[in-house]
CSV table of C-alpha atoms in Angstrom, one decimal:
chain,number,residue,atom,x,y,z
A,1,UNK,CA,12.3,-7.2,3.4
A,2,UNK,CA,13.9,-6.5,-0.3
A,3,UNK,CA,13.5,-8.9,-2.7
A,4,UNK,CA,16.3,-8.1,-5.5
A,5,UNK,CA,19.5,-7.0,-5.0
A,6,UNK,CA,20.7,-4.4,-7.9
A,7,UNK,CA,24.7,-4.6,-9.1
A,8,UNK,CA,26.2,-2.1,-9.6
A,9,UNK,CA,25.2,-0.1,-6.7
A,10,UNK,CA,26.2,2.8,-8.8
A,11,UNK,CA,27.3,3.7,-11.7
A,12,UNK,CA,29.3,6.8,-13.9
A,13,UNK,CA,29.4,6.9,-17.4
A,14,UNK,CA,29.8,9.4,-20.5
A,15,UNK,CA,27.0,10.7,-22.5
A,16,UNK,CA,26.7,8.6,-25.7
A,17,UNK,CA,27.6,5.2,-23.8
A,18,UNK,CA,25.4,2.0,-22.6
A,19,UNK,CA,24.3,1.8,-19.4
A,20,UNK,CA,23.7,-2.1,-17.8
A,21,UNK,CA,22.4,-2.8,-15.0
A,22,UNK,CA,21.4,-6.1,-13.4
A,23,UNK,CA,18.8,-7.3,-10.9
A,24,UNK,CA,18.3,-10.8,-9.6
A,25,UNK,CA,15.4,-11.6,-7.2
A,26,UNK,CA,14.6,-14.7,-4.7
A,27,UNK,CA,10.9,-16.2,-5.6
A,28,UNK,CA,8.7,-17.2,-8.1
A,29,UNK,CA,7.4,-13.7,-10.0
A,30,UNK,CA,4.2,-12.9,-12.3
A,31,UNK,CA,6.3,-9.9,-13.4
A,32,UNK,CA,9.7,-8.0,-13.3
A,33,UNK,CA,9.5,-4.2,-13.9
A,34,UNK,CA,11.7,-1.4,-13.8
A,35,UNK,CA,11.6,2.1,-12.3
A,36,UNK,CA,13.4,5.5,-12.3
A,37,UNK,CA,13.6,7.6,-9.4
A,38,UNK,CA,14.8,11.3,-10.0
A,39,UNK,CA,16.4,12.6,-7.0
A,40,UNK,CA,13.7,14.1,-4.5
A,41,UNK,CA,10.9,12.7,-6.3
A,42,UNK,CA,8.3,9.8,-7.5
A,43,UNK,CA,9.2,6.8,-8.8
A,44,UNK,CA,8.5,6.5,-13.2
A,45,UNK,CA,7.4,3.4,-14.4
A,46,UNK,CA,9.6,2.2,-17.4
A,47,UNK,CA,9.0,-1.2,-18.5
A,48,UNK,CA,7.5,-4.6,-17.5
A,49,UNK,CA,8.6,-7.6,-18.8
A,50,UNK,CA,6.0,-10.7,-18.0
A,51,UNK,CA,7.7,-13.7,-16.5
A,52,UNK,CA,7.5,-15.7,-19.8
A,53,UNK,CA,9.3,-13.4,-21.8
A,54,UNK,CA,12.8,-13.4,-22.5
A,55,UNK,CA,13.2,-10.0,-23.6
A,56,UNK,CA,11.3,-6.7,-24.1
A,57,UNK,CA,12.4,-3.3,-26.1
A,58,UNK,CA,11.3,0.3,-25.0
A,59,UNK,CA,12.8,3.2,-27.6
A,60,UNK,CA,16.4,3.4,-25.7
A,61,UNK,CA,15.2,0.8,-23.5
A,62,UNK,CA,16.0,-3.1,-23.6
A,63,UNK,CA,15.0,-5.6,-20.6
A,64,UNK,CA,16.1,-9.3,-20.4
A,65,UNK,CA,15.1,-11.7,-18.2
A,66,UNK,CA,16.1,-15.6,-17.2
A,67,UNK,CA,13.9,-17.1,-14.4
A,68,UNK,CA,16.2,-19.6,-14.3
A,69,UNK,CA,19.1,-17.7,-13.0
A,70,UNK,CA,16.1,-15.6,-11.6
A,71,UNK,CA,17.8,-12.4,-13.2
A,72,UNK,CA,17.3,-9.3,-15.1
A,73,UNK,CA,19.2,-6.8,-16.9
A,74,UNK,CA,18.2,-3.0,-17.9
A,75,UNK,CA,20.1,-1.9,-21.0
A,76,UNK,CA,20.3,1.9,-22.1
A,77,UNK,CA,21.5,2.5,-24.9
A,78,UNK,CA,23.1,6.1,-26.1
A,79,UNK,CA,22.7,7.4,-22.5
A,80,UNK,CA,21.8,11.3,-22.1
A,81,UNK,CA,22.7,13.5,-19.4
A,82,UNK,CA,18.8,13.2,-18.3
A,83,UNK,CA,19.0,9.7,-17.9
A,84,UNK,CA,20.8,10.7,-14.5
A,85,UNK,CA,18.6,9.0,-12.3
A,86,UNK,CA,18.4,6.3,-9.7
A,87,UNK,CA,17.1,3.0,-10.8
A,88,UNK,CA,15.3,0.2,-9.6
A,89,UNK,CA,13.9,-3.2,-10.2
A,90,UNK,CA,10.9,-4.5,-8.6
A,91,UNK,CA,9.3,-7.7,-8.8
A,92,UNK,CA,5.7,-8.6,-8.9
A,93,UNK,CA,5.5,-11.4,-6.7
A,94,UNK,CA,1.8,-13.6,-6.0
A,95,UNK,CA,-1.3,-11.2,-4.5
A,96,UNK,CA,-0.4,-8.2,-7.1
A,97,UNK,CA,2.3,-7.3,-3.9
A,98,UNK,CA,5.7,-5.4,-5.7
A,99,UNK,CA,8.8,-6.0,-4.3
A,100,UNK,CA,11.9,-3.4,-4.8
A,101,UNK,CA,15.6,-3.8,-4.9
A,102,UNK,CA,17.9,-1.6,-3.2
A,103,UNK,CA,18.9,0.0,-6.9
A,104,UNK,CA,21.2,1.4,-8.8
A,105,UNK,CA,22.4,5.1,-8.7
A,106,UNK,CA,23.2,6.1,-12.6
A,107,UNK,CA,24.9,9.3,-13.0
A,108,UNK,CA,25.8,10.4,-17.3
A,109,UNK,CA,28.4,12.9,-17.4
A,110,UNK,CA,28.3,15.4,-20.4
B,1,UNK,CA,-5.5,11.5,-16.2
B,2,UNK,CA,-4.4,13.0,-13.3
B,3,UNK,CA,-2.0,11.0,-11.7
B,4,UNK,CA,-1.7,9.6,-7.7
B,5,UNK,CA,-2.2,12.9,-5.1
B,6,UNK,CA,-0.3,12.9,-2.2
B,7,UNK,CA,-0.2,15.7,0.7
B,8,UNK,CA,1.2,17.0,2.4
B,9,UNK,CA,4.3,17.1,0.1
B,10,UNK,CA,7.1,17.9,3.0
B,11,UNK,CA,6.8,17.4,6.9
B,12,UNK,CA,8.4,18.1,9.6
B,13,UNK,CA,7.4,16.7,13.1
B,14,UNK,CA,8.9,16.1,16.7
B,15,UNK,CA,9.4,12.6,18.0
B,16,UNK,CA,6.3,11.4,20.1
B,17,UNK,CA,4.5,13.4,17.7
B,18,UNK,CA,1.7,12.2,15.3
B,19,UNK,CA,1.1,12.8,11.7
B,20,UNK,CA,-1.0,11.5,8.9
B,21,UNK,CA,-0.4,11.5,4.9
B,22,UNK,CA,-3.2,11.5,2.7
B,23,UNK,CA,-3.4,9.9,-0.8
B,24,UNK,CA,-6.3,9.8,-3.4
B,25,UNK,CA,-4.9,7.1,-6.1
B,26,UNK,CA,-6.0,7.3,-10.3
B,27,UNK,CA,-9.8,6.5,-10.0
B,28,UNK,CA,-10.8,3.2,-11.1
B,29,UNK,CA,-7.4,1.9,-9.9
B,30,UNK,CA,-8.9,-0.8,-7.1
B,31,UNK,CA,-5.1,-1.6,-5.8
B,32,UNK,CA,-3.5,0.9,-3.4
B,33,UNK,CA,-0.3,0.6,-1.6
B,34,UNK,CA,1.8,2.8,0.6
B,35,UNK,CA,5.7,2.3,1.1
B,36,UNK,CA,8.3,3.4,2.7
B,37,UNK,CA,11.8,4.7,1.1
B,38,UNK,CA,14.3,5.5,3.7
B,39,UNK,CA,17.2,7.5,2.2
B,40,UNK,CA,19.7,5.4,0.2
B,41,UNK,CA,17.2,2.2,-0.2
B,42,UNK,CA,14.7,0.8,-2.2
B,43,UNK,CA,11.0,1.5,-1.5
B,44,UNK,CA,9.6,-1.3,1.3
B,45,UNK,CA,6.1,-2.0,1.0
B,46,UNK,CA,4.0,-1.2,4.0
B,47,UNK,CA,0.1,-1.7,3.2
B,48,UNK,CA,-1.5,-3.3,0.7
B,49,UNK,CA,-5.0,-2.7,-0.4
B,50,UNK,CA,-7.6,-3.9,-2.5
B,51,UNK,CA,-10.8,-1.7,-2.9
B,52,UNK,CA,-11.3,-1.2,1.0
B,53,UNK,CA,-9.8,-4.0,2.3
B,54,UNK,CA,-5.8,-4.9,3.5
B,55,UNK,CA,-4.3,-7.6,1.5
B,56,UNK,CA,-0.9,-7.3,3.0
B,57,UNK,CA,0.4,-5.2,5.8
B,58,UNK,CA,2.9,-7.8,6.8
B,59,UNK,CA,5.9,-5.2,7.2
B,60,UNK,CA,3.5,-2.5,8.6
B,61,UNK,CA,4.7,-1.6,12.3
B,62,UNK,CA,1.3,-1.7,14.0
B,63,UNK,CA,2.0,-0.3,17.6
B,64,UNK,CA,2.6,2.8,15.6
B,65,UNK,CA,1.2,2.9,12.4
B,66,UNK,CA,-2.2,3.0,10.7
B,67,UNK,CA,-4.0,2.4,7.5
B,68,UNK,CA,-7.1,2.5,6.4
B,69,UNK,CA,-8.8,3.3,2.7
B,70,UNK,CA,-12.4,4.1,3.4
B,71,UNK,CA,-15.2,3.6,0.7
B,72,UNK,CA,-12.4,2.0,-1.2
B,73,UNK,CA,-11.4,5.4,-2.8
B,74,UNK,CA,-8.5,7.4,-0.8
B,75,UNK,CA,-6.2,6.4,2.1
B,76,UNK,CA,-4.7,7.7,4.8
B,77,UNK,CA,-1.2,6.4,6.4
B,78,UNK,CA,-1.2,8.0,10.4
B,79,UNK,CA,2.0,7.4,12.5
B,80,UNK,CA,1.4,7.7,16.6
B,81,UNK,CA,4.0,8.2,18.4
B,82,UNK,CA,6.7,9.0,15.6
B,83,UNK,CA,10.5,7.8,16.3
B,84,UNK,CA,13.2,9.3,14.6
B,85,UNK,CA,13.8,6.2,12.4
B,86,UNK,CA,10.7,6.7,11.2
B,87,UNK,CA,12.0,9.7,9.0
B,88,UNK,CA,11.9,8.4,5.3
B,89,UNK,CA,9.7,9.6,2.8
B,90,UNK,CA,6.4,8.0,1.5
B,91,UNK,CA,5.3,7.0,-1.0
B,92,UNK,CA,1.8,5.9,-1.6
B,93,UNK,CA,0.7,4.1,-5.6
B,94,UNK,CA,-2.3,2.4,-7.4
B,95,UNK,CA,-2.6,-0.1,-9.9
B,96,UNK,CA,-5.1,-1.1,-12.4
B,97,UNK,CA,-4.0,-4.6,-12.1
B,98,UNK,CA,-2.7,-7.2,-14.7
B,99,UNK,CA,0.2,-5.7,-17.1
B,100,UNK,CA,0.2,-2.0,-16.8
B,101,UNK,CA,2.8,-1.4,-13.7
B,102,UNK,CA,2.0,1.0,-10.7
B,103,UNK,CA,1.8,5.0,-10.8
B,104,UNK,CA,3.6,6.4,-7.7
B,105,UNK,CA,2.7,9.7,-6.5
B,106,UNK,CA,5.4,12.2,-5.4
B,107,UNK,CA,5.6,11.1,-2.3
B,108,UNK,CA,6.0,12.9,1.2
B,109,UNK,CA,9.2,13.8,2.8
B,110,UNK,CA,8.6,13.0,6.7
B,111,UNK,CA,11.7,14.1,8.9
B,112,UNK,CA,11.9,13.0,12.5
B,113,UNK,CA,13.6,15.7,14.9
């Protein structure tokens, strides 16, 4: 079974604009990471952000999370038509065992 | 360094049939998993292993699929007798463990006819 559940399930946006998306999950987590998923192919590691931390940059990249709401957010900032891409959060849960959401499809029109 | 190997990259079997993926994770990464994406969802984990041993292969279908990671190295995911839902693609990763997130190989594109 899924874990998270992503919102939106997809999104459209214009080159140059942010880009949020949200994530919450069910149980307790070491970790909370984020992944991109080109169409067709492997999934890219983007950023973890450790359960005690509140908020983590990455060059275009900025990750919040609340364990009390037991939520995330992915922020991308000045979005590129590359950025097209589905995206997905997972959650390290106890035992090292990684959890995905359902994600969310981002397309960046140019 | 190279990154997680998987083969073959695209397959194409009848249902009943059997097939097997192969994956050889980053070396020195102890924590191998293989999951399953079926078009439109998020990856679900099927097998968990550390070095040569299952951790977790909760969601893992037994009657029809395998695992096994022999020597504690590369794995190999085998599905016997194939269904038509089984057609997804797969995705195998390793981890090093502790903070530095999972590297997922390209996967293999399994279609059911």
């Amino acid at each position: 079974s899924q874990q998270g559940e992503e919102d939106p399930q997809a999104l459209s946006i214009q080159e140059g604009e942010n880009a949020t998306m949200n994530c919450s999950y069910k149980t307790s987590i070491n970790n909370l990471q984020w992944y991109r998923q080109n169409s067709g192919r492997g999934l890219v590691h983007l950023i973890l952000i450790r359960s005690n931390e509140r908020e983590k940059h990455s060059g275009r990249l900025r990750v919040t999370l609340d364990t009390s709401k037991k939520s995330s957010s992915l922020l991308i900032t000045a979005s590129r038509a590359a950025d097209t891409a589905s995206y997905f959060c997972a959650t390290e849960q106890y035992g090292n065992k990684l959890v995905f959401g359902a994600g969310t499809i981002l397309r960046v029109k140019s | 360094e190279a990154g997680v190997a998987q083969s073959p990259r695209y397959k194409i079997i009848e249902k009943r049939q059997s097939v097997a993926f192969w994956c050889n994770p980053i070396s020195g990464h102890a924590t191998l998993y293989w999951y399953q994406q079926i078009l439109g969802q998020g990856p679900k984990l099927l097998i968990q292993f550390q070095n040569n041993g299952v951790v977790d292969d909760s969601q893992l279908p037994k009657d029809r699929f395998s695992a096994e990671r022999l020597k504690g190295v590369d794995s190999t995911l085998k599905i016997q007798p194939a269904k038509l839902e089984d057609s997804a693609v797969y995705l195998c990763a390793s981890s090093y463990g502790g903070l530095y997130g999972y590297t997922f190989g390209s996967g293999t594109r399994l279609t059911v006819v």
